[in-house]
Amino acid sequence: MLVIACPGQGSQVPGLLSSWLELPGMQARLESYADAAGLDLLAHGTTSDAETIRDTAVAQPLIVASGLLSHAALLDPDGTDDALRVPPAVAVAGHSVGEFTAAALAGALTPAEALSLVGVRGRAMAQASAAHPTGMSAALGGRPEEVLAAIESHGLTPANVNGAGQIVAAGDLEALAALAAEPPARTRVVPLSVAGAFHTRWMAPAVDALAQAAATAAVADPVVPIVSNRDGEPVTSGAEFLRRLVDQVSNPVRWDLCMERFAALGVTGILELVPSGTLVGLAKRGLKGVALCALTGPESLDEARAFVAEHASAVDASPQPVGAGVTARDGRP
């Protein structure tokens, strides 16, 4: 069984889409994503510098567009097929904003709808972050129960419980500095390059903004299960997953529970879309024996296609269109 994993914020790097735009049909796809997000993703994916794409309002749509673009190149090498497709024997999952990518891959949202909503999310979270100096730091190593206790003792939130010895604390910058000054035993505390305390109460204004936008969004039931950040449960209702996308903004990401679910499902392979590396790194430490593949650039497409064929071979190997036999909704994959 194959899981397609979609990375979250912090994984973007300057120029990450330059080589992808040389492939057939990719520039037109990216332009359609840019129109939906209301953002110049062509520039941000090719020429914008690190500080520019660090901006939450830019980073989030860029990451979702990158995942969708690399997925389209993986399954549509000629750049001619507008139908969103996923391989068989698959579940999808995304870390934080990567859940919007996963929702589009699974057909719960069209790519245009996903980019439109994530544009709202990114702008709203950037505004919420500007209201008070907050941030996030990764606590690496240590005993999980001791790390969680230390985070809570400083009035911080365990915003990302990622498993594999990684818990991300979020909240007031002074409290984060105090945690770093007195870390739990055998723990390193590393500040993250993000603008605010995501997945905490500090993001409440962003929840309201996203909820308003989501109220008019067209949603469908996913054609493959989406393993949810909330509790690791596979979600098969589009309406329920959309509610979770809204709530997720101010609630912790439980990637540890997602990985536990992968193991329970009998997953044999995890493919991480662009910008890849973080999630396969966690899986390498937390899911021993599961094969891993990071889609890094066009040069890795053949390897990734062979990986998909190997781990999604339980049923007919032809990718399945959205709706399993019905016409896909408008919007490029």
Coordinates of C-alpha atoms in Angstrom, one line a residue:
M1 CA 0.0 0.0 0.0
L2 CA 1.2 3.5 -0.9
V3 CA 0.8 6.8 0.9
I4 CA 1.4 10.0 -0.9
A5 CA 2.6 12.5 1.7
C6 CA 2.4 16.3 1.2
P7 CA 4.9 18.5 3.1
G8 CA 4.1 21.6 5.2
Q9 CA 5.5 25.1 5.7
G10 CA 9.2 25.5 6.2
S11 CA 10.2 23.1 3.5
Q12 CA 10.2 25.7 0.7
V13 CA 13.5 26.9 -0.9
P14 CA 14.2 29.6 -3.5
G15 CA 13.9 28.4 -7.1
L16 CA 12.2 25.2 -6.2
L17 CA 9.9 25.2 -9.3
S18 CA 12.4 26.4 -11.9
S19 CA 13.3 22.9 -13.3
W20 CA 9.6 21.7 -13.1
L21 CA 8.5 24.5 -15.5
E22 CA 10.6 23.1 -18.2
L23 CA 8.3 20.1 -18.4
P24 CA 5.3 20.0 -20.9
G25 CA 2.2 21.8 -19.6
M26 CA 3.7 22.8 -16.2
Q27 CA 3.9 26.5 -16.7
A28 CA 0.2 26.7 -17.7
R29 CA -0.8 24.7 -14.7
L30 CA 1.2 26.9 -12.4
E31 CA -0.4 30.0 -13.9
S32 CA -3.8 28.5 -13.2
Y33 CA -2.8 27.9 -9.6
A34 CA -1.5 31.5 -9.3
D35 CA -4.8 32.8 -10.6
A36 CA -6.7 30.8 -7.9
A37 CA -4.4 31.8 -5.1
G38 CA -4.2 35.5 -6.1
L39 CA -0.4 35.4 -6.0
D40 CA 2.4 35.5 -8.5
L41 CA 3.5 31.9 -7.9
L42 CA 5.6 31.9 -11.1
A43 CA 7.9 34.5 -9.7
H44 CA 7.8 33.0 -6.2
G45 CA 8.6 29.5 -7.5
T46 CA 11.6 30.7 -9.6
T47 CA 13.1 34.1 -8.7
S48 CA 11.9 35.2 -5.2
D49 CA 14.5 35.1 -2.5
A50 CA 14.4 33.1 0.8
E51 CA 13.0 36.0 2.8
T52 CA 10.2 36.6 0.4
I53 CA 9.0 33.0 0.3
R54 CA 9.4 32.8 4.1
D55 CA 6.3 35.1 4.3
T56 CA 3.4 32.9 5.4
A57 CA 1.1 34.5 2.9
V58 CA 3.5 33.4 0.1
A59 CA 4.9 30.2 1.6
Q60 CA 1.6 28.4 2.0
P61 CA 0.2 28.7 -1.5
L62 CA 3.7 28.0 -2.9
I63 CA 4.0 24.8 -1.1
V64 CA 0.5 23.6 -2.1
A65 CA 1.1 24.5 -5.7
S66 CA 4.5 22.8 -5.7
G67 CA 2.9 19.5 -4.4
L68 CA 0.2 19.6 -7.0
L69 CA 2.6 20.5 -9.8
S70 CA 5.0 17.6 -9.0
H71 CA 2.1 15.2 -8.6
A72 CA 0.8 16.2 -12.0
A73 CA 4.2 15.7 -13.6
L74 CA 4.4 12.3 -11.9
L75 CA 1.2 10.9 -13.4
D76 CA 0.9 13.0 -16.6
P77 CA 4.3 13.2 -18.2
D78 CA 2.9 14.6 -21.5
G79 CA 1.1 17.5 -19.7
T80 CA -2.1 16.9 -21.6
D81 CA -4.5 15.4 -19.1
D82 CA -6.6 17.9 -17.1
A83 CA -8.3 15.2 -14.9
L84 CA -7.0 14.9 -11.4
R85 CA -5.7 11.3 -10.9
V86 CA -4.3 9.2 -8.1
P87 CA -2.8 5.8 -8.2
P88 CA -4.7 2.9 -6.8
A89 CA -4.1 1.3 -3.3
V90 CA -3.4 4.7 -1.9
A91 CA -4.0 6.9 1.0
V92 CA -3.0 10.6 1.1
A93 CA -1.8 12.7 4.0
G94 CA -0.4 16.2 4.4
H95 CA 1.4 17.9 7.2
S96 CA -0.3 21.2 8.3
V97 CA -0.9 23.2 5.1
G98 CA 0.0 20.0 3.1
E99 CA -3.5 18.8 4.0
F100 CA -4.8 21.2 1.4
T101 CA -2.6 19.5 -1.2
A102 CA -3.8 16.1 0.0
A103 CA -7.5 17.3 -0.2
A104 CA -7.0 18.2 -3.9
L105 CA -5.1 15.0 -4.7
A106 CA -8.0 13.0 -3.2
G107 CA -10.7 15.0 -5.0
A108 CA -12.2 16.5 -1.9
L109 CA -11.4 20.0 -3.3
T110 CA -10.5 21.0 -6.8
P111 CA -7.0 22.4 -7.2
A112 CA -8.4 25.8 -7.8
E113 CA -10.5 25.6 -4.6
A114 CA -7.6 24.3 -2.6
L115 CA -5.4 27.2 -3.8
S116 CA -8.1 29.8 -3.2
L117 CA -8.6 28.6 0.4
V118 CA -5.0 28.3 1.2
G119 CA -4.5 31.8 -0.1
V120 CA -7.0 33.0 2.5
R121 CA -5.4 30.8 5.1
G122 CA -1.9 32.2 4.4
R123 CA -2.9 35.8 4.5
A124 CA -5.0 35.4 7.6
M125 CA -2.3 33.5 9.5
A126 CA 0.2 36.2 8.5
Q127 CA -2.1 38.9 9.9
A128 CA -2.6 36.9 13.1
S129 CA 1.1 36.4 13.5
A130 CA 1.8 40.2 13.1
A131 CA -0.6 41.0 16.1
H132 CA 1.8 39.5 18.7
P133 CA 5.5 38.4 18.6
T134 CA 5.1 34.6 18.6
G135 CA 7.1 31.7 17.1
M136 CA 7.9 28.0 17.1
S137 CA 10.8 25.9 18.2
A138 CA 11.6 22.2 17.6
A139 CA 12.4 20.1 20.7
L140 CA 14.6 17.3 19.4
G141 CA 15.3 14.2 21.4
G142 CA 14.5 13.6 25.1
R143 CA 11.6 11.6 26.6
P144 CA 8.3 12.7 25.0
E145 CA 6.5 13.0 28.3
E146 CA 9.3 15.2 29.8
V147 CA 9.4 17.4 26.7
L148 CA 5.6 17.8 26.7
A149 CA 5.7 18.7 30.4
A150 CA 8.4 21.3 29.9
I151 CA 6.5 22.9 27.0
E152 CA 3.4 23.2 29.0
S153 CA 5.2 24.5 32.1
H154 CA 6.4 27.5 30.0
G155 CA 2.8 28.2 28.9
L156 CA 3.6 27.0 25.4
T157 CA 1.6 24.6 23.1
P158 CA 2.9 21.4 21.6
A159 CA 1.8 22.6 18.1
N160 CA 3.3 19.7 16.1
V161 CA 3.8 16.3 17.7
N162 CA 5.7 14.8 14.8
G163 CA 7.0 11.5 16.3
A164 CA 10.5 10.2 15.8
G165 CA 11.8 12.3 18.7
Q166 CA 10.4 15.7 17.4
I167 CA 7.9 17.9 19.1
V168 CA 7.4 21.6 18.1
A169 CA 6.6 24.1 20.8
A170 CA 4.7 27.3 19.9
G171 CA 3.8 30.5 21.6
D172 CA 5.3 33.7 23.1
L173 CA 8.9 34.4 22.0
E174 CA 10.1 35.0 25.6
A175 CA 8.6 31.7 26.7
L176 CA 10.3 29.9 23.8
A177 CA 13.6 31.5 24.8
A178 CA 13.1 30.3 28.3
L179 CA 12.5 26.7 27.1
A180 CA 15.7 26.9 25.0
A181 CA 17.7 28.2 28.0
E182 CA 16.5 25.3 30.2
P183 CA 15.7 22.4 27.9
P184 CA 14.6 18.9 29.1
A185 CA 17.3 16.3 29.6
R186 CA 18.9 15.1 26.3
T187 CA 16.9 17.6 24.3
R188 CA 17.9 20.3 21.8
V189 CA 15.6 23.3 21.2
V190 CA 16.0 24.8 17.8
P191 CA 14.0 27.9 16.7
L192 CA 12.1 27.5 13.4
S193 CA 12.0 29.9 10.6
V194 CA 8.3 30.7 10.8
A195 CA 6.5 33.9 11.5
G196 CA 4.1 32.9 14.3
A197 CA 2.7 30.3 16.7
F198 CA 0.8 28.2 14.2
H199 CA -1.7 25.6 15.4
T200 CA -2.3 27.5 18.7
R201 CA -4.9 29.8 20.2
W202 CA -2.9 32.7 18.7
M203 CA -4.3 31.8 15.3
A204 CA -8.0 32.2 16.3
P205 CA -8.6 35.2 13.9
A206 CA -7.3 33.1 11.0
V207 CA -9.8 30.3 11.9
D208 CA -12.6 32.8 11.5
A209 CA -11.4 34.0 8.1
L210 CA -10.9 30.5 6.7
A211 CA -14.3 29.4 8.1
Q212 CA -16.0 32.2 6.2
A213 CA -14.2 31.2 2.9
A214 CA -14.8 27.5 3.4
A215 CA -18.6 28.1 3.9
T216 CA -19.0 28.7 0.2
A217 CA -16.4 26.1 -1.0
A218 CA -17.5 23.2 -3.2
V219 CA -16.5 19.9 -1.6
A220 CA -16.8 16.3 -2.6
D221 CA -16.1 13.0 -0.9
P222 CA -12.5 12.0 -1.5
V223 CA -11.8 9.1 -3.8
V224 CA -9.1 7.8 -1.5
P225 CA -8.9 8.2 2.3
I226 CA -7.2 11.2 3.7
V227 CA -5.3 10.5 7.0
S228 CA -6.1 13.4 9.2
N229 CA -3.6 15.5 11.3
R230 CA -6.2 15.7 14.1
D231 CA -6.1 12.1 15.2
G232 CA -4.6 10.0 12.4
E233 CA -8.0 8.8 11.3
P234 CA -8.7 8.1 7.6
V235 CA -11.4 10.5 6.6
T236 CA -13.8 9.6 3.7
S237 CA -16.2 12.5 4.0
G238 CA -15.4 15.7 2.1
A239 CA -17.5 17.9 4.4
E240 CA -15.9 16.4 7.5
F241 CA -12.4 16.9 6.1
L242 CA -13.2 20.5 5.2
R243 CA -14.2 21.2 8.8
R244 CA -11.0 19.6 10.0
L245 CA -9.0 21.9 7.6
V246 CA -10.5 24.9 9.3
D247 CA -10.1 23.7 12.9
Q248 CA -6.5 22.6 12.2
V249 CA -5.3 26.2 12.0
S250 CA -5.5 26.6 15.8
N251 CA -5.1 23.0 16.9
P252 CA -2.0 20.8 17.1
V253 CA -0.8 18.7 14.2
R254 CA -0.5 15.0 15.3
W255 CA 1.8 13.6 12.6
D256 CA 2.9 11.0 15.1
L257 CA -0.7 9.6 15.0
C258 CA -0.7 9.7 11.2
M259 CA 2.5 7.6 11.1
E260 CA 0.9 5.2 13.6
R261 CA -2.1 4.9 11.2
F262 CA 0.2 4.2 8.3
A263 CA 1.7 1.3 10.2
A264 CA -1.8 0.0 11.1
L265 CA -2.9 0.2 7.5
G266 CA 0.0 -1.9 6.4
V267 CA 1.6 0.8 4.3
T268 CA 4.7 -0.5 2.4
G269 CA 5.8 2.7 0.7
I270 CA 5.6 6.5 1.3
L271 CA 6.2 9.0 -1.5
E272 CA 6.7 12.6 -0.5
L273 CA 5.9 15.3 -3.0
V274 CA 7.8 18.5 -3.6
P275 CA 9.3 20.2 -1.6
S276 CA 10.3 16.9 -0.1
G277 CA 12.6 15.6 2.6
T278 CA 11.0 16.4 6.0
L279 CA 8.3 13.7 6.0
V280 CA 10.4 10.9 4.6
G281 CA 13.0 11.9 7.2
L282 CA 10.5 11.4 10.0
A283 CA 9.3 8.1 8.5
K284 CA 12.9 6.9 8.3
R285 CA 13.2 7.2 12.0
G286 CA 9.6 6.3 13.0
L287 CA 8.5 3.7 10.5
K288 CA 11.3 1.1 10.2
G289 CA 10.9 -1.2 7.2
V290 CA 8.7 1.1 5.2
A291 CA 10.2 2.0 1.8
L292 CA 10.6 5.8 1.2
C293 CA 10.8 8.0 -1.9
A294 CA 11.3 11.7 -2.0
L295 CA 10.3 13.4 -5.2
T296 CA 13.0 16.1 -5.5
G297 CA 13.1 17.3 -9.1
P298 CA 12.2 16.1 -12.6
E299 CA 15.3 13.9 -12.6
S300 CA 13.7 11.8 -9.9
L301 CA 10.4 11.2 -11.8
D302 CA 11.3 7.8 -13.3
E303 CA 12.4 6.5 -9.9
A304 CA 9.2 7.8 -8.3
R305 CA 7.0 6.2 -11.1
A306 CA 8.7 2.9 -10.5
F307 CA 8.1 3.3 -6.7
V308 CA 4.4 4.0 -7.3
A309 CA 4.1 1.0 -9.6
E310 CA 5.7 -1.2 -6.9
H311 CA 3.7 -0.1 -3.9
A312 CA 0.4 0.6 -5.6
S313 CA 0.3 -2.8 -7.5
A314 CA -2.4 -4.5 -5.4
V315 CA -5.1 -3.5 -7.9
D316 CA -5.2 -2.3 -11.5
A317 CA -2.1 -0.1 -12.0
S318 CA -3.9 2.6 -14.0
P319 CA -4.3 5.8 -12.1
Q320 CA -7.9 6.4 -11.1
P321 CA -9.7 9.7 -12.1
V322 CA -11.6 11.8 -9.5
G323 CA -15.1 10.4 -8.9
A324 CA -14.1 6.8 -9.8
G325 CA -15.9 6.8 -13.2
V326 CA -17.6 10.3 -13.1
T327 CA -16.2 13.4 -14.8
A328 CA -13.7 15.3 -12.8
R329 CA -14.6 18.8 -11.7
D330 CA -13.1 21.7 -13.4
G331 CA -9.5 22.7 -12.5
R332 CA -6.1 21.4 -13.4
P333 CA -4.4 18.8 -11.2

